[in-house]
Amino acid sequence: MTKPRQWIERTIEVGLFLSALLSVLVTLGIVGVLLFETVGFFKTVPLLDFLTDTEWTPLFSEKHYGILPLFSGTFLTTSIAMAVALPVGLISAIYLSEYASRRVRTILKPILEILAAIPTVVYGYFALIFVTPLLQKVIPGLSGFNALSPGIVMGIMIVPIVSSLSEDAMHAVPAGLKEGGYALGSTRLQVATQVVLPAAFSGVVSSFILGISRAVGETMIVAIAAGLQPRLTLNPLVPIETVTAYIVQVSMGDTPTGTIEYQTIFAAGMSLFLLTFVLNIVSYLLRKRFREVYD
Amino acid sequence: MQNRQAMRTRKWNQWRDRLFSLLGLSVTTLGVVVLLALLVDVFMDGFARLDFDFLTHFPSRRPERAGIYAAWVGTLWIAVLTAAMAFPIGVAAATYLEEYARKNWLTDLIEINIANLAGVPSIIYGLLGLGIFVRWMDLERSILAGGMTLALLVLPIVILSSRESLRTVPSSIREASYALGASKWQTIRNQVLPAAMPGILTGAILAISRALGETAPLITIGALTYVAFLPKNPIGSEFPFFNLDGLMDPFSVLPIQIFNWVSRPQKGFAINAAAAIIVLLFITFVMNGIAVYLRHRSQKKVRW
Amino acid sequence: MTPDKTKALSADPTHAMEKDIAFKVEDLNVYYGEKQALKKIKVDIPTHSVTAIIGPSGCGKSTFLRCLNRMNELLPNFRIEGEIIFDGQNIYDKNVDVIDVRQRIGMVFQKPNPFPKSIYENVAYGLRIQGIKKRDLLDNIVEMSLKKAAIWDEVKDRLAHPALALSGGQQQRLCIARALAVEPEVLLLDEPTSAIDPIATGRIEELLRELVKSYTIVMVTHNMQQAARVSGSTAYFLLGELIEFDETSKIFTNPGDRRTEDYITGRFG
């Protein structure tokens, strides 16, 4: 190999490496920005108040900075979403991997994928304009903004994540194991629940956790349809506000840099980031462990 | 006795099996039902509002005169910018990780980091963009800041799907190229990347489509909801026939326009939102359609 | 035996059960999509004996074996013509329950495929899915099955350990125990020793000689010495056709067909 040739090869490798390294810089950037403003925030607000105060009113004249109402909102909408996405996603995955004929699969799978591709602002519209009025016919006490309707819609949005990742995991279970089950006279349901599901367990759990992480971080559906009223409650029928929706609410106004209001969105963002970070890493490690077992 | 018991158990098992088959089909079809409900709802609300004026008018206080001109032009700008940044960097990073990276702690760190970034809520990227691009780099609420923010948002998706695609290229291709005396980079550029390109493009188009539907990060960096002008036209009539001044202009995009209209109490704006949603869904579906077509065609053409 | 089986048996006088025939295969054609995998197979497989199925790879021997307990149905585009009479009834008959067929005709696979559960739960699996919950009954059958599969002594102290921790040969004997636990009448073995070492193979062959006293065994093998060592009769398949079926001693010493001889003497395959 001639010298310039080697030099070019080396330069290219370094360039590619820097591109890969950029992703690490992004993470550092996120942590840096969040940390910088959050530190400023905690100079004004004691950490204890942040974690224990039951009111969140930074935009009012009498200010309280308790993150609990926002967390309860996030918790509430996430729980409702997962109550929809878990059973529906898991049953769909079992159905698609063990029951559906090839033809049914080729029709249903792309439709589920479309559900995942629809912009969240569209789901927000759907929750507010279609689902809430529909639910109000059944539940008279339901207010126009509530946790229930966006929770359900968010659940539908997360179904494709849970179902397709769970199905991938079940699909990766060696065919020999399934055959072993069938050869002993199992029904499809028995093979699915007693052979495939236990074998794919870590992969399936990983998909659940990823679904939870998506629900926690989802913004537009709740910003549009859940109301923007921080409230420490587990009542799904009244307006609430999630961590994400609060960030949107403040960003809509023109909040000057350095003010405490400006810093609150970074403190809220930091909480959100830490929460989803833990969920993502757990999900990643489970997925990795699952792959190591079956590759 | 034992036999009758066994018979009963078997009948019961089979009955449950069949019941689950039905349950599975109906539950899986639920997605189809919701999708249909959503589409029908949006079309019934907004289709009548869609006309040429709607596409060529700026937003207005009066819903019947408002349009999405600024929004769809902004979306177009953002699409081009995001693709121009995320695609080369994403493919480069994927190429490094698949073809060059040695198994060591740094590679592990990069991998776990990308997996995590793919799951970071989009609004966090908005805070990143706000902190770094808007404030620190002083780009204000410009198209450039928006495009860069969204490029970072979809970067992990582009990397992951590109790696997936690179992995399907069989090593025999690489060996054949090396055996002919090609260098590593020549092999990658002339053999590996072209072979993986359909898959890479599929992933990239899906990623851009995702970026175009994003609302939250752009709200956070302060994209405007009321924009009554267009960014400077990038194609000029005089030499050098293009200018990039538009990059520094404020902007709006379709999802933000929709969000703005949905948040207003007047019925007229809800109709506008529905009409804009039809346009946004049209763009999303067309991009997904192209991606699916590309994937389908490449699967048909080459079978390793 | 369940009551409806005996009824079906007497209801169909044309299929009078022949005393020592386990499977009566009549004009069996099997297709995967367009491709025909088995052509006009006609053979009577004897009871209480080991029948070996040999032939070059791709000849349809595994396909044939999988027809005998309807495992082929799990594959898409599978189509079958003809009859396989077992216990006086065509197992492909519409009113025959596939679950019943598989419980009466057990199967062991090429690659040991224990479930990712404990040793005990692997053997108990087939009983549990039949709704048997009584602990002492389960304990009994598990122990008996493990003894029959000649692995009891090796695992009796660690029944709660994961099955995947066993060696390949042990796993395969565990799979045999698992199949025996549901008390089948027939055991189908699909190249049961191809994935394990020679010593473990010897033990499994020994085990087969023991099991044949109480079970009908049909075994696919690519190892002709193995067929000669364990089987009573041998079927030679080539390109989806049954070329020859006879007593093993005759096949290996004095084959009736030129093609069988070519294969046995190693001219191809």
Short mmCIF file of C-alpha atoms in Angstrom, two decimals, chain B residues 36-296:
data_model
loop_
_atom_site.label_atom_id
_atom_site.label_comp_id
_atom_site.label_asym_id
_atom_site.label_seq_id
_atom_site.Cartn_x
_atom_site.Cartn_y
_atom_site.Cartn_z
CA LEU B 36 -60.17 3.79 10.78
CA ALA B 37 -62.00 5.80 13.43
CA LEU B 38 -59.15 8.29 13.49
CA LEU B 39 -59.01 8.66 9.72
CA VAL B 40 -62.78 8.91 9.29
CA ASP B 41 -63.03 11.44 12.11
CA VAL B 42 -60.29 13.64 10.71
CA PHE B 43 -61.64 13.46 7.16
CA MET B 44 -65.21 14.21 8.17
CA ASP B 45 -64.03 17.23 10.16
CA GLY B 46 -61.48 18.63 7.80
CA PHE B 47 -61.78 17.45 4.24
CA ALA B 48 -64.27 20.13 3.16
CA ARG B 49 -61.88 22.81 4.41
CA LEU B 50 -59.03 21.66 2.17
CA ASP B 51 -58.65 23.86 -0.88
CA PHE B 52 -56.04 25.83 -2.73
CA ASP B 53 -56.52 28.89 -0.52
CA PHE B 54 -55.92 26.84 2.58
CA LEU B 55 -52.53 25.82 1.21
CA THR B 56 -51.53 29.32 0.12
CA HIS B 57 -52.75 31.50 3.00
CA PHE B 58 -50.87 32.56 6.08
CA PRO B 59 -52.41 32.03 9.52
CA SER B 60 -55.10 34.48 10.51
CA ARG B 61 -57.24 35.51 13.44
CA ARG B 62 -60.28 34.46 11.45
CA PRO B 63 -60.36 30.67 10.99
CA GLU B 64 -62.01 30.75 7.57
CA ARG B 65 -59.21 32.91 6.16
CA ALA B 66 -56.33 31.09 7.82
CA GLY B 67 -54.06 28.72 5.92
CA ILE B 68 -50.96 26.58 6.27
CA TYR B 69 -48.66 28.24 3.77
CA ALA B 70 -45.93 29.11 6.26
CA ALA B 71 -46.36 25.78 8.01
CA TRP B 72 -45.86 23.48 5.06
CA VAL B 73 -42.99 25.53 3.67
CA GLY B 74 -41.39 25.34 7.12
CA THR B 75 -41.93 21.58 7.20
CA LEU B 76 -40.22 21.29 3.82
CA TRP B 77 -37.21 23.29 5.03
CA ILE B 78 -36.97 21.21 8.17
CA ALA B 79 -37.18 17.97 6.17
CA VAL B 80 -34.29 18.93 3.90
CA LEU B 81 -32.16 20.26 6.75
CA THR B 82 -32.73 17.31 9.04
CA ALA B 83 -31.98 14.84 6.26
CA ALA B 84 -28.88 16.74 5.18
CA MET B 85 -27.44 16.52 8.69
CA ALA B 86 -28.73 13.27 10.14
CA PHE B 87 -28.20 11.08 7.08
CA PRO B 88 -24.43 11.47 6.49
CA ILE B 89 -23.54 11.55 10.17
CA GLY B 90 -25.82 8.62 10.96
CA VAL B 91 -24.52 6.45 8.14
CA ALA B 92 -20.93 7.35 9.00
CA ALA B 93 -21.44 6.42 12.65
CA ALA B 94 -23.15 3.17 11.68
CA THR B 95 -20.35 2.32 9.26
CA TYR B 96 -17.78 2.91 11.95
CA LEU B 97 -19.60 0.76 14.49
CA GLU B 98 -20.25 -2.10 12.07
CA GLU B 99 -17.07 -2.14 10.02
CA TYR B 100 -14.30 -0.60 12.10
CA ALA B 101 -15.11 -0.66 15.79
CA ARG B 102 -13.15 -3.09 17.90
CA LYS B 103 -14.83 -4.71 20.84
CA ASN B 104 -13.80 -2.52 23.74
CA TRP B 105 -15.28 -0.39 26.47
CA LEU B 106 -15.56 2.67 24.25
CA THR B 107 -17.56 0.79 21.64
CA ASP B 108 -19.78 -0.68 24.34
CA LEU B 109 -20.31 2.79 25.75
CA ILE B 110 -21.23 4.22 22.35
CA GLU B 111 -23.65 1.38 21.73
CA ILE B 112 -25.46 1.59 25.03
CA ASN B 113 -25.50 5.35 24.64
CA ILE B 114 -27.20 5.16 21.24
CA ALA B 115 -29.74 2.66 22.55
CA ASN B 116 -30.54 5.08 25.35
CA LEU B 117 -30.69 8.13 23.09
CA ALA B 118 -33.24 6.36 20.89
CA GLY B 119 -35.49 6.21 23.93
CA VAL B 120 -34.97 9.71 25.31
CA PRO B 121 -38.27 11.62 25.12
CA SER B 122 -38.32 14.07 22.22
CA ILE B 123 -39.06 17.00 24.48
CA ILE B 124 -35.67 16.50 26.16
CA TYR B 125 -34.05 17.09 22.77
CA GLY B 126 -36.05 20.30 22.71
CA LEU B 127 -34.43 21.36 25.99
CA LEU B 128 -31.03 20.42 24.54
CA GLY B 129 -31.70 22.55 21.46
CA LEU B 130 -32.95 25.41 23.62
CA GLY B 131 -29.89 25.31 25.86
CA ILE B 132 -27.23 24.79 23.19
CA PHE B 133 -28.44 26.05 19.83
CA VAL B 134 -30.89 28.79 20.76
CA ARG B 135 -29.19 30.29 23.79
CA TRP B 136 -25.55 29.25 23.82
CA MET B 137 -24.87 29.38 20.07
CA ASP B 138 -27.32 32.26 19.77
CA LEU B 139 -29.13 30.93 16.74
CA GLU B 140 -32.43 32.28 18.07
CA ARG B 141 -35.63 30.53 16.99
CA SER B 142 -34.30 29.84 13.54
CA ILE B 143 -34.89 27.07 11.05
CA LEU B 144 -31.26 26.10 11.56
CA ALA B 145 -31.77 25.59 15.30
CA GLY B 146 -34.92 23.56 14.61
CA GLY B 147 -33.27 21.43 11.95
CA MET B 148 -30.25 20.71 14.11
CA THR B 149 -32.43 19.78 17.06
CA LEU B 150 -34.47 17.35 15.00
CA ALA B 151 -31.33 15.96 13.33
CA LEU B 152 -29.98 15.03 16.75
CA LEU B 153 -33.37 13.56 17.64
CA VAL B 154 -33.46 11.17 14.68
CA LEU B 155 -29.73 10.46 14.60
CA PRO B 156 -29.96 7.36 16.84
CA ILE B 157 -32.78 5.98 14.66
CA VAL B 158 -30.73 6.47 11.50
CA ILE B 159 -27.69 4.83 13.13
CA LEU B 160 -29.64 1.83 14.42
CA SER B 161 -31.42 1.12 11.14
CA SER B 162 -28.26 1.63 9.09
CA ARG B 163 -26.37 -0.81 11.28
CA GLU B 164 -29.19 -3.29 10.87
CA SER B 165 -28.87 -2.95 7.12
CA LEU B 166 -25.06 -3.14 7.07
CA ARG B 167 -25.24 -6.32 9.09
CA THR B 168 -27.24 -8.07 6.38
CA VAL B 169 -24.45 -7.63 3.85
CA PRO B 170 -22.69 -11.01 3.78
CA SER B 171 -19.02 -11.11 4.60
CA SER B 172 -18.36 -13.01 1.37
CA ILE B 173 -18.83 -9.71 -0.48
CA ARG B 174 -16.18 -8.05 1.64
CA GLU B 175 -13.81 -10.97 1.25
CA ALA B 176 -14.29 -11.00 -2.51
CA SER B 177 -13.38 -7.32 -2.63
CA TYR B 178 -10.34 -7.70 -0.38
CA ALA B 179 -9.19 -10.64 -2.46
CA LEU B 180 -9.08 -8.32 -5.47
CA GLY B 181 -6.75 -6.02 -3.60
CA ALA B 182 -9.21 -3.36 -2.55
CA SER B 183 -8.56 -1.44 0.63
CA LYS B 184 -10.98 -1.38 3.52
CA TRP B 185 -12.55 1.94 2.61
CA GLN B 186 -12.72 1.03 -1.09
CA THR B 187 -14.49 -2.15 -0.14
CA ILE B 188 -16.95 -0.31 2.06
CA ARG B 189 -17.60 2.48 -0.42
CA ASN B 190 -17.89 0.35 -3.53
CA GLN B 191 -19.40 -2.86 -2.21
CA VAL B 192 -20.79 -2.75 1.30
CA LEU B 193 -22.55 0.63 1.32
CA PRO B 194 -24.22 0.18 -2.09
CA ALA B 195 -25.42 -3.26 -1.06
CA ALA B 196 -26.84 -1.90 2.18
CA MET B 197 -28.18 1.32 0.68
CA PRO B 198 -31.83 0.35 0.15
CA GLY B 199 -32.11 -0.64 3.81
CA ILE B 200 -30.28 2.48 4.94
CA LEU B 201 -32.56 4.69 2.85
CA THR B 202 -35.65 2.95 4.18
CA GLY B 203 -34.57 3.65 7.74
CA ALA B 204 -33.58 7.22 6.96
CA ILE B 205 -36.89 8.05 5.29
CA LEU B 206 -38.81 6.64 8.26
CA ALA B 207 -36.63 8.73 10.56
CA ILE B 208 -37.27 11.93 8.60
CA SER B 209 -40.96 11.12 8.55
CA ARG B 210 -40.81 10.88 12.32
CA ALA B 211 -39.05 14.24 12.51
CA LEU B 212 -41.75 15.91 10.43
CA GLY B 213 -44.40 14.76 12.90
CA GLU B 214 -42.53 16.07 15.92
CA THR B 215 -44.07 18.97 17.78
CA ALA B 216 -42.75 19.09 21.32
CA PRO B 217 -39.04 19.74 20.71
CA LEU B 218 -39.82 22.58 18.30
CA ILE B 219 -42.22 24.19 20.74
CA THR B 220 -39.52 24.00 23.37
CA ILE B 221 -36.93 25.75 21.23
CA GLY B 222 -39.58 28.35 20.53
CA ALA B 223 -40.82 27.79 16.99
CA LEU B 224 -43.54 30.32 16.35
CA THR B 225 -47.20 29.54 15.98
CA TYR B 226 -48.01 32.71 14.10
CA VAL B 227 -45.76 33.21 11.09
CA ALA B 228 -47.05 35.46 8.34
CA PHE B 229 -44.05 35.28 6.05
CA LEU B 230 -41.82 32.71 4.38
CA PRO B 231 -38.13 32.13 4.98
CA LYS B 232 -35.97 33.68 2.29
CA ASN B 233 -36.19 31.67 -0.90
CA PRO B 234 -33.03 29.60 -1.17
CA ILE B 235 -33.05 29.58 -4.97
CA GLY B 236 -31.99 32.93 -6.41
CA SER B 237 -32.05 34.29 -9.95
CA GLU B 238 -28.54 35.71 -9.72
CA PHE B 239 -25.21 34.07 -9.15
CA PRO B 240 -24.61 31.83 -7.17
CA PHE B 241 -28.31 31.02 -7.66
CA PHE B 242 -28.88 30.07 -4.08
CA ASN B 243 -28.57 31.66 -0.69
CA LEU B 244 -28.93 30.27 2.77
CA ASP B 245 -30.11 33.41 4.56
CA GLY B 246 -33.44 31.66 5.12
CA LEU B 247 -31.75 29.39 7.61
CA MET B 248 -31.74 32.16 10.18
CA ASP B 249 -35.42 33.06 9.74
CA PRO B 250 -38.10 32.18 12.28
CA PHE B 251 -40.43 29.43 11.18
CA SER B 252 -43.45 27.31 11.89
CA VAL B 253 -44.21 23.72 10.87
CA LEU B 254 -47.39 21.74 10.30
CA PRO B 255 -47.54 19.98 13.70
CA ILE B 256 -47.11 23.27 15.52
CA GLN B 257 -49.80 24.93 13.44
CA ILE B 258 -52.08 21.99 14.25
CA PHE B 259 -51.29 22.21 17.95
CA ASN B 260 -51.98 25.91 17.93
CA TRP B 261 -55.36 25.45 16.25
CA VAL B 262 -56.38 22.52 18.44
CA SER B 263 -55.68 24.61 21.53
CA ARG B 264 -58.18 27.28 20.52
CA PRO B 265 -61.78 27.12 21.65
CA GLN B 266 -63.44 28.23 18.38
CA LYS B 267 -64.93 25.43 16.31
CA GLY B 268 -63.53 26.95 13.12
CA PHE B 269 -59.95 26.40 14.26
CA ALA B 270 -60.65 22.75 15.10
CA ILE B 271 -61.78 22.32 11.49
CA ASN B 272 -58.58 23.98 10.31
CA ALA B 273 -56.60 21.61 12.54
CA ALA B 274 -58.34 18.61 10.97
CA ALA B 275 -57.60 19.89 7.48
CA ALA B 276 -53.94 20.44 8.36
CA ILE B 277 -53.82 16.96 9.89
CA ILE B 278 -54.96 15.53 6.56
CA VAL B 279 -52.00 17.23 4.90
CA LEU B 280 -49.60 16.03 7.59
CA LEU B 281 -50.92 12.46 7.44
CA PHE B 282 -50.64 12.57 3.66
CA ILE B 283 -46.96 13.49 3.93
CA THR B 284 -46.37 10.83 6.62
CA PHE B 285 -48.09 8.09 4.66
CA VAL B 286 -46.37 8.95 1.40
CA MET B 287 -42.96 8.80 3.11
CA ASN B 288 -43.81 5.53 4.83
CA GLY B 289 -45.11 4.19 1.54
CA ILE B 290 -41.84 5.04 -0.20
CA ALA B 291 -39.90 3.38 2.62
CA VAL B 292 -42.00 0.22 2.51
CA TYR B 293 -41.71 0.12 -1.28
CA LEU B 294 -37.92 0.45 -1.12
CA ARG B 295 -37.65 -2.30 1.44
CA HIS B 296 -39.97 -4.53 -0.50
#
